[in-house]
Amino acid sequence: MSTAKKDYKRITVKSLIEMKANQEKISMLTAYDYTMAKIVDGAGVDVILVGDSASNVMAGHETTLPITLDQMIYHASSVIRAINRALVVVDLPFGSYQSDPKEALRSAIRIMKESGGHAVKMEGGKEIKESIKRILNAGIPVMGHLGLTPQSIYKFGTYTVRAKEEEEAQKLKEDALMLQKAGCFALVLEKVPAKLAKEVAQSLTIPVIGIGAGNGVDGQVLVTHDMLGMTHEFHPRFLRRYLDLYTEMTNAFTQYVTDVKAVDFPSDEEQY
Ligand code: KIV
Protein backbone atom coordinates (compact mmCIF):
# COMPACT_ATOMS: atom_id res chain seq x y z
CA MET A 1 0.00 0.00 0.00
CA SER A 2 1.37 3.39 -0.97
CA THR A 3 1.75 5.98 1.78
CA ALA A 4 2.23 8.80 -0.74
CA LYS A 5 -0.27 11.67 -0.67
CA LYS A 6 -0.19 12.14 -4.43
CA ASP A 7 0.66 9.69 -7.18
CA TYR A 8 3.59 11.25 -9.04
CA LYS A 9 4.36 9.46 -12.32
CA ARG A 10 7.68 11.28 -12.56
CA ILE A 11 9.38 13.27 -9.81
CA THR A 12 10.61 16.74 -10.75
CA VAL A 13 12.15 19.50 -8.69
CA LYS A 14 8.67 21.07 -8.60
CA SER A 15 7.16 17.85 -7.19
CA LEU A 16 9.56 18.04 -4.24
CA ILE A 17 8.60 21.62 -3.41
CA GLU A 18 4.93 20.60 -3.72
CA MET A 19 5.52 17.62 -1.41
CA LYS A 20 6.91 19.95 1.24
CA ALA A 21 3.92 22.28 0.86
CA ASN A 22 1.61 19.23 1.25
CA GLN A 23 3.62 17.96 4.23
CA GLU A 24 4.54 14.79 2.41
CA LYS A 25 7.98 13.52 3.46
CA ILE A 26 10.54 12.94 0.71
CA SER A 27 12.50 9.67 0.46
CA MET A 28 15.99 9.70 -1.01
CA LEU A 29 18.62 6.98 -1.32
CA THR A 30 21.95 6.66 -3.12
CA ALA A 31 22.64 4.48 -6.15
CA TYR A 32 25.73 4.23 -8.29
CA ASP A 33 24.84 1.48 -10.77
CA TYR A 34 22.05 0.27 -13.05
CA THR A 35 20.91 -2.81 -11.10
CA MET A 36 20.65 -1.08 -7.73
CA ALA A 37 19.02 2.01 -9.25
CA LYS A 38 16.35 -0.14 -10.91
CA ILE A 39 15.39 -1.69 -7.58
CA VAL A 40 15.48 1.63 -5.70
CA ASP A 41 13.40 3.39 -8.37
CA GLY A 42 10.93 0.48 -8.61
CA ALA A 43 10.38 0.63 -4.84
CA GLY A 44 9.09 4.20 -5.15
CA VAL A 45 12.01 6.18 -3.74
CA ASP A 46 11.47 9.81 -4.76
CA VAL A 47 15.06 10.95 -5.27
CA ILE A 48 18.11 8.92 -6.23
CA LEU A 49 21.40 10.52 -5.31
CA VAL A 50 24.45 9.51 -7.32
CA GLY A 51 26.56 10.52 -4.35
CA ASP A 52 30.29 11.03 -4.30
CA SER A 53 30.06 8.47 -1.47
CA ALA A 54 30.69 6.15 -4.46
CA SER A 55 34.31 7.03 -3.71
CA ASN A 56 34.01 5.14 -0.39
CA VAL A 57 31.36 2.54 -1.19
CA MET A 58 32.30 1.53 -4.73
CA ALA A 59 36.01 2.34 -4.89
CA GLY A 60 37.10 1.77 -1.27
CA HIS A 61 38.68 5.19 -0.75
CA GLU A 62 38.82 6.56 2.79
CA THR A 63 37.23 9.88 1.75
CA THR A 64 35.06 11.27 -1.05
CA LEU A 65 37.89 13.44 -2.36
CA PRO A 66 39.50 11.13 -4.95
CA ILE A 67 36.45 10.47 -7.15
CA THR A 68 36.65 12.29 -10.49
CA LEU A 69 34.09 14.02 -12.67
CA ASP A 70 34.49 11.30 -15.33
CA GLN A 71 33.82 8.61 -12.72
CA MET A 72 30.71 10.45 -11.45
CA ILE A 73 29.44 10.70 -15.03
CA TYR A 74 29.98 6.96 -15.50
CA HIS A 75 28.00 6.14 -12.33
CA ALA A 76 25.24 8.66 -13.12
CA SER A 77 24.72 7.45 -16.69
CA SER A 78 24.37 3.85 -15.43
CA VAL A 79 21.73 5.02 -12.91
CA ILE A 80 19.85 7.12 -15.47
CA ARG A 81 19.37 4.08 -17.74
CA ALA A 82 17.42 2.37 -14.93
CA ILE A 83 15.04 5.14 -13.94
CA ASN A 84 11.31 5.46 -14.61
CA ARG A 85 10.14 7.76 -11.82
CA ALA A 86 12.80 9.12 -9.48
CA LEU A 87 14.57 12.46 -9.76
CA VAL A 88 18.29 11.77 -10.20
CA VAL A 89 20.64 14.19 -8.45
CA VAL A 90 24.38 13.90 -9.13
CA ASP A 91 27.12 15.14 -6.80
CA LEU A 92 29.63 17.53 -8.29
CA PRO A 93 32.85 15.92 -7.01
CA PHE A 94 35.61 17.65 -5.08
CA GLY A 95 37.80 19.74 -7.36
CA SER A 96 35.20 20.16 -10.09
CA TYR A 97 33.59 23.41 -8.83
CA GLN A 98 35.64 25.01 -6.06
CA SER A 99 38.12 27.04 -8.08
CA ASP A 100 35.79 29.39 -10.00
CA PRO A 101 32.21 29.73 -11.28
CA LYS A 102 33.15 29.05 -14.92
CA GLU A 103 34.77 25.76 -14.01
CA ALA A 104 31.74 24.91 -11.84
CA LEU A 105 29.38 25.55 -14.77
CA ARG A 106 31.55 23.50 -17.16
CA SER A 107 31.45 20.57 -14.71
CA ALA A 108 27.69 20.82 -14.19
CA ILE A 109 27.11 20.96 -17.96
CA ARG A 110 29.24 17.83 -18.45
CA ILE A 111 27.14 15.99 -15.85
CA MET A 112 23.86 17.03 -17.46
CA LYS A 113 24.99 16.40 -21.06
CA GLU A 114 27.02 13.22 -20.63
CA SER A 115 25.03 11.40 -17.93
CA GLY A 116 21.47 12.67 -18.43
CA GLY A 117 21.18 13.48 -14.68
CA HIS A 118 18.38 15.82 -13.64
CA ALA A 119 20.17 18.06 -11.13
CA VAL A 120 23.50 18.53 -9.36
CA LYS A 121 24.37 18.71 -5.66
CA MET A 122 27.10 20.94 -4.26
CA GLU A 123 28.60 21.17 -0.77
CA GLY A 124 28.97 24.56 0.89
CA GLY A 125 27.39 27.93 1.60
CA LYS A 126 28.36 31.47 0.78
CA GLU A 127 31.87 30.47 -0.38
CA ILE A 128 30.33 28.87 -3.49
CA LYS A 129 27.41 31.26 -3.99
CA GLU A 130 28.65 32.64 -7.34
CA SER A 131 29.18 29.14 -8.73
CA ILE A 132 25.70 28.07 -7.66
CA LYS A 133 24.16 31.15 -9.32
CA ARG A 134 26.07 30.57 -12.53
CA ILE A 135 24.87 26.96 -12.74
CA LEU A 136 21.29 27.95 -11.94
CA ASN A 137 21.42 30.66 -14.61
CA ALA A 138 22.22 27.95 -17.14
CA GLY A 139 18.97 26.20 -16.20
CA ILE A 140 20.54 23.42 -14.15
CA PRO A 141 18.76 22.67 -10.85
CA VAL A 142 21.02 22.71 -7.79
CA MET A 143 20.59 20.93 -4.46
CA GLY A 144 22.65 22.41 -1.62
CA HIS A 145 24.46 20.46 1.11
CA LEU A 146 25.32 21.94 4.53
CA GLY A 147 26.36 20.68 7.97
CA LEU A 148 28.88 17.87 7.71
CA THR A 149 30.22 18.28 4.19
CA PRO A 150 32.55 15.32 3.62
CA GLN A 151 34.52 17.06 0.84
CA SER A 152 35.87 19.36 3.62
CA ILE A 153 36.80 16.52 5.96
CA TYR A 154 40.43 17.63 6.23
CA LYS A 155 39.27 21.08 7.37
CA PHE A 156 36.91 19.60 10.02
CA GLY A 157 39.32 16.83 11.05
CA THR A 158 36.48 14.50 12.16
CA TYR A 159 33.08 13.17 11.06
CA THR A 160 31.36 14.25 14.29
CA VAL A 161 28.13 16.28 14.53
CA ARG A 162 28.41 19.83 13.12
CA ALA A 163 26.91 23.16 14.25
CA LYS A 164 26.55 22.32 17.93
CA GLU A 165 27.98 25.72 18.83
CA GLU A 166 25.96 28.91 18.31
CA GLU A 167 28.40 30.54 15.87
CA GLU A 168 28.41 27.61 13.45
CA ALA A 169 24.65 27.13 13.83
CA GLN A 170 24.11 30.80 12.94
CA LYS A 171 26.30 30.49 9.83
CA LEU A 172 24.42 27.36 8.79
CA LYS A 173 21.07 29.17 9.08
CA GLU A 174 22.38 32.10 7.00
CA ASP A 175 23.80 29.73 4.37
CA ALA A 176 20.52 27.81 4.17
CA LEU A 177 18.59 31.02 3.53
CA MET A 178 21.18 32.12 0.97
CA LEU A 179 20.81 28.80 -0.90
CA GLN A 180 17.05 29.21 -1.03
CA LYS A 181 17.32 32.84 -2.19
CA ALA A 182 19.88 31.89 -4.85
CA GLY A 183 17.36 29.42 -6.27
CA CYS A 184 18.38 25.95 -5.00
CA PHE A 185 15.40 23.56 -5.13
CA ALA A 186 16.34 21.60 -2.00
CA LEU A 187 19.01 21.20 0.61
CA VAL A 188 20.70 18.26 2.33
CA LEU A 189 21.56 18.77 6.00
CA GLU A 190 24.06 16.22 7.25
CA LYS A 191 24.81 15.37 10.89
CA VAL A 192 23.51 18.44 12.72
CA PRO A 193 21.41 18.63 15.91
CA ALA A 194 17.76 17.71 15.27
CA LYS A 195 16.50 20.96 16.86
CA LEU A 196 18.59 23.11 14.52
CA ALA A 197 17.60 21.04 11.46
CA LYS A 198 13.91 21.40 12.34
CA GLU A 199 14.30 25.16 12.75
CA VAL A 200 16.00 25.43 9.34
CA ALA A 201 13.33 23.26 7.67
CA GLN A 202 10.54 25.37 9.18
CA SER A 203 12.16 28.61 8.05
CA LEU A 204 12.49 27.57 4.38
CA THR A 205 9.97 26.87 1.61
CA ILE A 206 12.37 24.52 -0.19
CA PRO A 207 12.64 20.96 1.18
CA VAL A 208 15.37 20.09 3.67
CA ILE A 209 16.45 16.46 3.41
CA GLY A 210 18.30 15.16 6.43
CA ILE A 211 20.90 12.52 7.15
CA GLY A 212 21.59 12.35 10.87
CA ALA A 213 19.47 15.49 11.25
CA GLY A 214 16.41 14.13 13.08
CA ASN A 215 12.80 13.84 11.94
CA GLY A 216 11.77 17.49 11.94
CA VAL A 217 13.00 17.92 8.36
CA ASP A 218 11.14 17.38 5.07
CA GLY A 219 12.73 14.11 4.01
CA GLN A 220 15.46 11.59 4.70
CA VAL A 221 18.45 10.28 2.79
CA LEU A 222 20.67 7.29 3.53
CA VAL A 223 23.49 5.58 1.70
CA THR A 224 21.83 2.46 0.29
CA HIS A 225 24.74 0.12 1.02
CA ASP A 226 24.63 1.25 4.68
CA MET A 227 20.87 0.80 5.12
CA LEU A 228 21.09 -2.65 3.53
CA GLY A 229 23.76 -3.63 6.06
CA MET A 230 26.43 -4.30 3.44
CA THR A 231 28.94 -1.93 5.06
CA HIS A 232 28.82 -3.58 8.46
CA GLU A 233 31.81 -1.79 9.97
CA PHE A 234 29.99 1.57 9.71
CA HIS A 235 27.38 2.08 12.42
CA PRO A 236 26.64 5.73 13.26
CA ARG A 237 23.68 6.42 15.55
CA PHE A 238 21.53 7.84 12.73
CA LEU A 239 21.75 4.71 10.57
CA ARG A 240 18.80 2.32 10.53
CA ARG A 241 19.71 -1.02 8.98
CA TYR A 242 16.81 -2.57 7.08
CA LEU A 243 18.74 -5.75 6.24
CA ASP A 244 21.91 -7.51 7.31
CA LEU A 245 23.14 -8.19 3.79
CA TYR A 246 26.75 -8.49 4.92
CA THR A 247 25.87 -11.65 6.84
CA GLU A 248 23.40 -12.93 4.26
CA MET A 249 25.82 -12.45 1.37
CA THR A 250 28.72 -13.96 3.29
CA ASN A 251 26.56 -17.03 4.02
CA ALA A 252 25.57 -17.31 0.34
CA PHE A 253 29.18 -17.04 -0.87
CA THR A 254 30.39 -19.53 1.73
CA GLN A 255 27.68 -21.99 0.71
CA TYR A 256 28.65 -21.54 -2.96
CA VAL A 257 32.30 -22.37 -2.17
CA THR A 258 31.18 -25.46 -0.25
CA ASP A 259 28.91 -26.58 -3.11
CA VAL A 260 31.59 -26.10 -5.78
CA LYS A 261 34.24 -27.94 -3.75
CA ALA A 262 31.83 -30.81 -3.03
CA VAL A 263 30.83 -31.03 -6.73
CA ASP A 264 27.27 -30.45 -5.54
CA PHE A 265 26.91 -27.48 -7.92
CA PRO A 266 25.87 -27.74 -10.70
CA SER A 267 23.37 -30.53 -10.20
CA ASP A 268 21.96 -32.65 -13.07
CA GLU A 269 19.12 -30.12 -13.45
CA GLU A 270 21.54 -27.21 -13.67
CA GLN A 271 23.41 -28.42 -16.73
CA TYR A 272 22.73 -28.92 -20.47
O1 KIV B 1 27.49 11.32 -1.27
C1 KIV B 1 26.52 11.03 -0.56
O2 KIV B 1 26.11 9.88 -0.43
C2 KIV B 1 25.85 12.12 0.15
C3 KIV B 1 24.81 11.76 1.16
C4 KIV B 1 25.45 11.29 2.40
C5 KIV B 1 23.86 12.86 1.40
O3 KIV B 1 26.15 13.27 -0.08
PDB file of N, CA and C and ligand atoms in Angstrom, residues 28 30 32 49-54 56-57 64 72 91 121 123 145 150 188 190 209-211 221-223 238, ligand 1:
ATOM      1  N   MET A  28      14.825   9.620  -0.101  1.00  0.00           N
ATOM      2  CA  MET A  28      15.986   9.704  -1.010  1.00  0.00           C
ATOM      3  C   MET A  28      17.004   8.648  -0.589  1.00  0.00           C
ATOM      4  N   THR A  30      20.874   6.609  -2.118  1.00  0.00           N
ATOM      5  CA  THR A  30      21.946   6.655  -3.121  1.00  0.00           C
ATOM      6  C   THR A  30      21.849   5.448  -4.054  1.00  0.00           C
ATOM      7  N   TYR A  32      24.568   3.924  -7.446  1.00  0.00           N
ATOM      8  CA  TYR A  32      25.732   4.226  -8.291  1.00  0.00           C
ATOM      9  C   TYR A  32      25.774   3.347  -9.537  1.00  0.00           C
ATOM     10  N   LEU A  49      20.184   9.714  -5.337  1.00  0.00           N
ATOM     11  CA  LEU A  49      21.399  10.519  -5.312  1.00  0.00           C
ATOM     12  C   LEU A  49      22.568   9.675  -5.806  1.00  0.00           C
ATOM     13  N   VAL A  50      23.180  10.124  -6.907  1.00  0.00           N
ATOM     14  CA  VAL A  50      24.449   9.511  -7.322  1.00  0.00           C
ATOM     15  C   VAL A  50      25.492  10.280  -6.523  1.00  0.00           C
ATOM     16  N   GLY A  51      25.726   9.792  -5.307  1.00  0.00           N
ATOM     17  CA  GLY A  51      26.562  10.519  -4.354  1.00  0.00           C
ATOM     18  C   GLY A  51      28.041  10.286  -4.631  1.00  0.00           C
ATOM     19  N   ASP A  52      28.840  11.262  -4.198  1.00  0.00           N
ATOM     20  CA  ASP A  52      30.290  11.035  -4.295  1.00  0.00           C
ATOM     21  C   ASP A  52      30.737  10.046  -3.219  1.00  0.00           C
ATOM     22  N   SER A  53      29.771   9.580  -2.389  1.00  0.00           N
ATOM     23  CA  SER A  53      30.062   8.467  -1.474  1.00  0.00           C
ATOM     24  C   SER A  53      30.416   7.215  -2.279  1.00  0.00           C
ATOM     25  N   ALA A  54      30.192   7.240  -3.593  1.00  0.00           N
ATOM     26  CA  ALA A  54      30.686   6.150  -4.456  1.00  0.00           C
ATOM     27  C   ALA A  54      32.191   5.978  -4.275  1.00  0.00           C
ATOM     28  N   ASN A  56      33.804   6.066  -1.507  1.00  0.00           N
ATOM     29  CA  ASN A  56      34.006   5.139  -0.390  1.00  0.00           C
ATOM     30  C   ASN A  56      33.425   3.771  -0.727  1.00  0.00           C
ATOM     31  N   VAL A  57      32.123   3.787  -1.092  1.00  0.00           N
ATOM     32  CA  VAL A  57      31.357   2.542  -1.190  1.00  0.00           C
ATOM     33  C   VAL A  57      31.799   1.682  -2.372  1.00  0.00           C
ATOM     34  N   THR A  64      35.732  11.051   0.241  1.00  0.00           N
ATOM     35  CA  THR A  64      35.061  11.272  -1.046  1.00  0.00           C
ATOM     36  C   THR A  64      35.937  12.084  -2.006  1.00  0.00           C
ATOM     37  N   MET A  72      32.088  10.103 -11.841  1.00  0.00           N
ATOM     38  CA  MET A  72      30.712  10.454 -11.451  1.00  0.00           C
ATOM     39  C   MET A  72      29.777  10.344 -12.657  1.00  0.00           C
ATOM     40  N   ASP A  91      26.144  14.304  -7.517  1.00  0.00           N
ATOM     41  CA  ASP A  91      27.119  15.138  -6.803  1.00  0.00           C
ATOM     42  C   ASP A  91      28.166  15.690  -7.748  1.00  0.00           C
ATOM     43  N   LYS A 121      24.275  18.340  -7.081  1.00  0.00           N
ATOM     44  CA  LYS A 121      24.367  18.710  -5.658  1.00  0.00           C
ATOM     45  C   LYS A 121      25.766  19.244  -5.393  1.00  0.00           C
ATOM     46  N   GLU A 123      28.385  20.962  -2.202  1.00  0.00           N
ATOM     47  CA  GLU A 123      28.598  21.169  -0.774  1.00  0.00           C
ATOM     48  C   GLU A 123      29.093  22.582  -0.504  1.00  0.00           C
ATOM     49  N   HIS A 145      24.062  21.451   0.099  1.00  0.00           N
ATOM     50  CA  HIS A 145      24.462  20.458   1.105  1.00  0.00           C
ATOM     51  C   HIS A 145      25.247  21.195   2.186  1.00  0.00           C
ATOM     52  N   PRO A 150      31.383  16.209   3.607  1.00  0.00           N
ATOM     53  CA  PRO A 150      32.551  15.322   3.616  1.00  0.00           C
ATOM     54  C   PRO A 150      33.706  15.757   2.702  1.00  0.00           C
ATOM     55  N   VAL A 188      20.388  19.381   1.431  1.00  0.00           N
ATOM     56  CA  VAL A 188      20.702  18.262   2.333  1.00  0.00           C
ATOM     57  C   VAL A 188      21.357  18.840   3.583  1.00  0.00           C
ATOM     58  N   GLU A 190      23.432  17.460   6.775  1.00  0.00           N
ATOM     59  CA  GLU A 190      24.064  16.220   7.250  1.00  0.00           C
ATOM     60  C   GLU A 190      24.620  16.400   8.654  1.00  0.00           C
ATOM     61  N   ILE A 209      16.369  17.921   3.321  1.00  0.00           N
ATOM     62  CA  ILE A 209      16.454  16.458   3.407  1.00  0.00           C
ATOM     63  C   ILE A 209      17.611  16.121   4.330  1.00  0.00           C
ATOM     64  N   GLY A 210      17.307  15.374   5.376  1.00  0.00           N
ATOM     65  CA  GLY A 210      18.300  15.159   6.426  1.00  0.00           C
ATOM     66  C   GLY A 210      18.963  13.803   6.366  1.00  0.00           C
ATOM     67  N   ILE A 211      20.203  13.783   6.865  1.00  0.00           N
ATOM     68  CA  ILE A 211      20.900  12.516   7.151  1.00  0.00           C
ATOM     69  C   ILE A 211      21.576  12.758   8.493  1.00  0.00           C
ATOM     70  N   VAL A 221      17.578  10.958   3.743  1.00  0.00           N
ATOM     71  CA  VAL A 221      18.449  10.279   2.789  1.00  0.00           C
ATOM     72  C   VAL A 221      19.396   9.365   3.561  1.00  0.00           C
ATOM     73  N   LEU A 222      19.653   8.184   2.987  1.00  0.00           N
ATOM     74  CA  LEU A 222      20.675   7.286   3.530  1.00  0.00           C
ATOM     75  C   LEU A 222      21.494   6.746   2.372  1.00  0.00           C
ATOM     76  N   VAL A 223      22.682   6.284   2.693  1.00  0.00           N
ATOM     77  CA  VAL A 223      23.489   5.580   1.705  1.00  0.00           C
ATOM     78  C   VAL A 223      22.941   4.151   1.635  1.00  0.00           C
ATOM     79  N   PHE A 238      22.666   7.480  13.583  1.00  0.00           N
ATOM     80  CA  PHE A 238      21.526   7.835  12.727  1.00  0.00           C
ATOM     81  C   PHE A 238      21.134   6.727  11.755  1.00  0.00           C
TER      82      PHE A 238
HETATM   83  O1  KIV B   1      27.494  11.320  -1.274  1.00  0.00           O
HETATM   84  C1  KIV B   1      26.516  11.033  -0.565  1.00  0.00           C
HETATM   85  O2  KIV B   1      26.107   9.878  -0.430  1.00  0.00           O
HETATM   86  C2  KIV B   1      25.853  12.125   0.148  1.00  0.00           C
HETATM   87  C3  KIV B   1      24.814  11.760   1.157  1.00  0.00           C
HETATM   88  C4  KIV B   1      25.448  11.285   2.404  1.00  0.00           C
HETATM   89  C5  KIV B   1      23.858  12.861   1.397  1.00  0.00           C
HETATM   90  O3  KIV B   1      26.152  13.265  -0.076  1.00  0.00           O
END
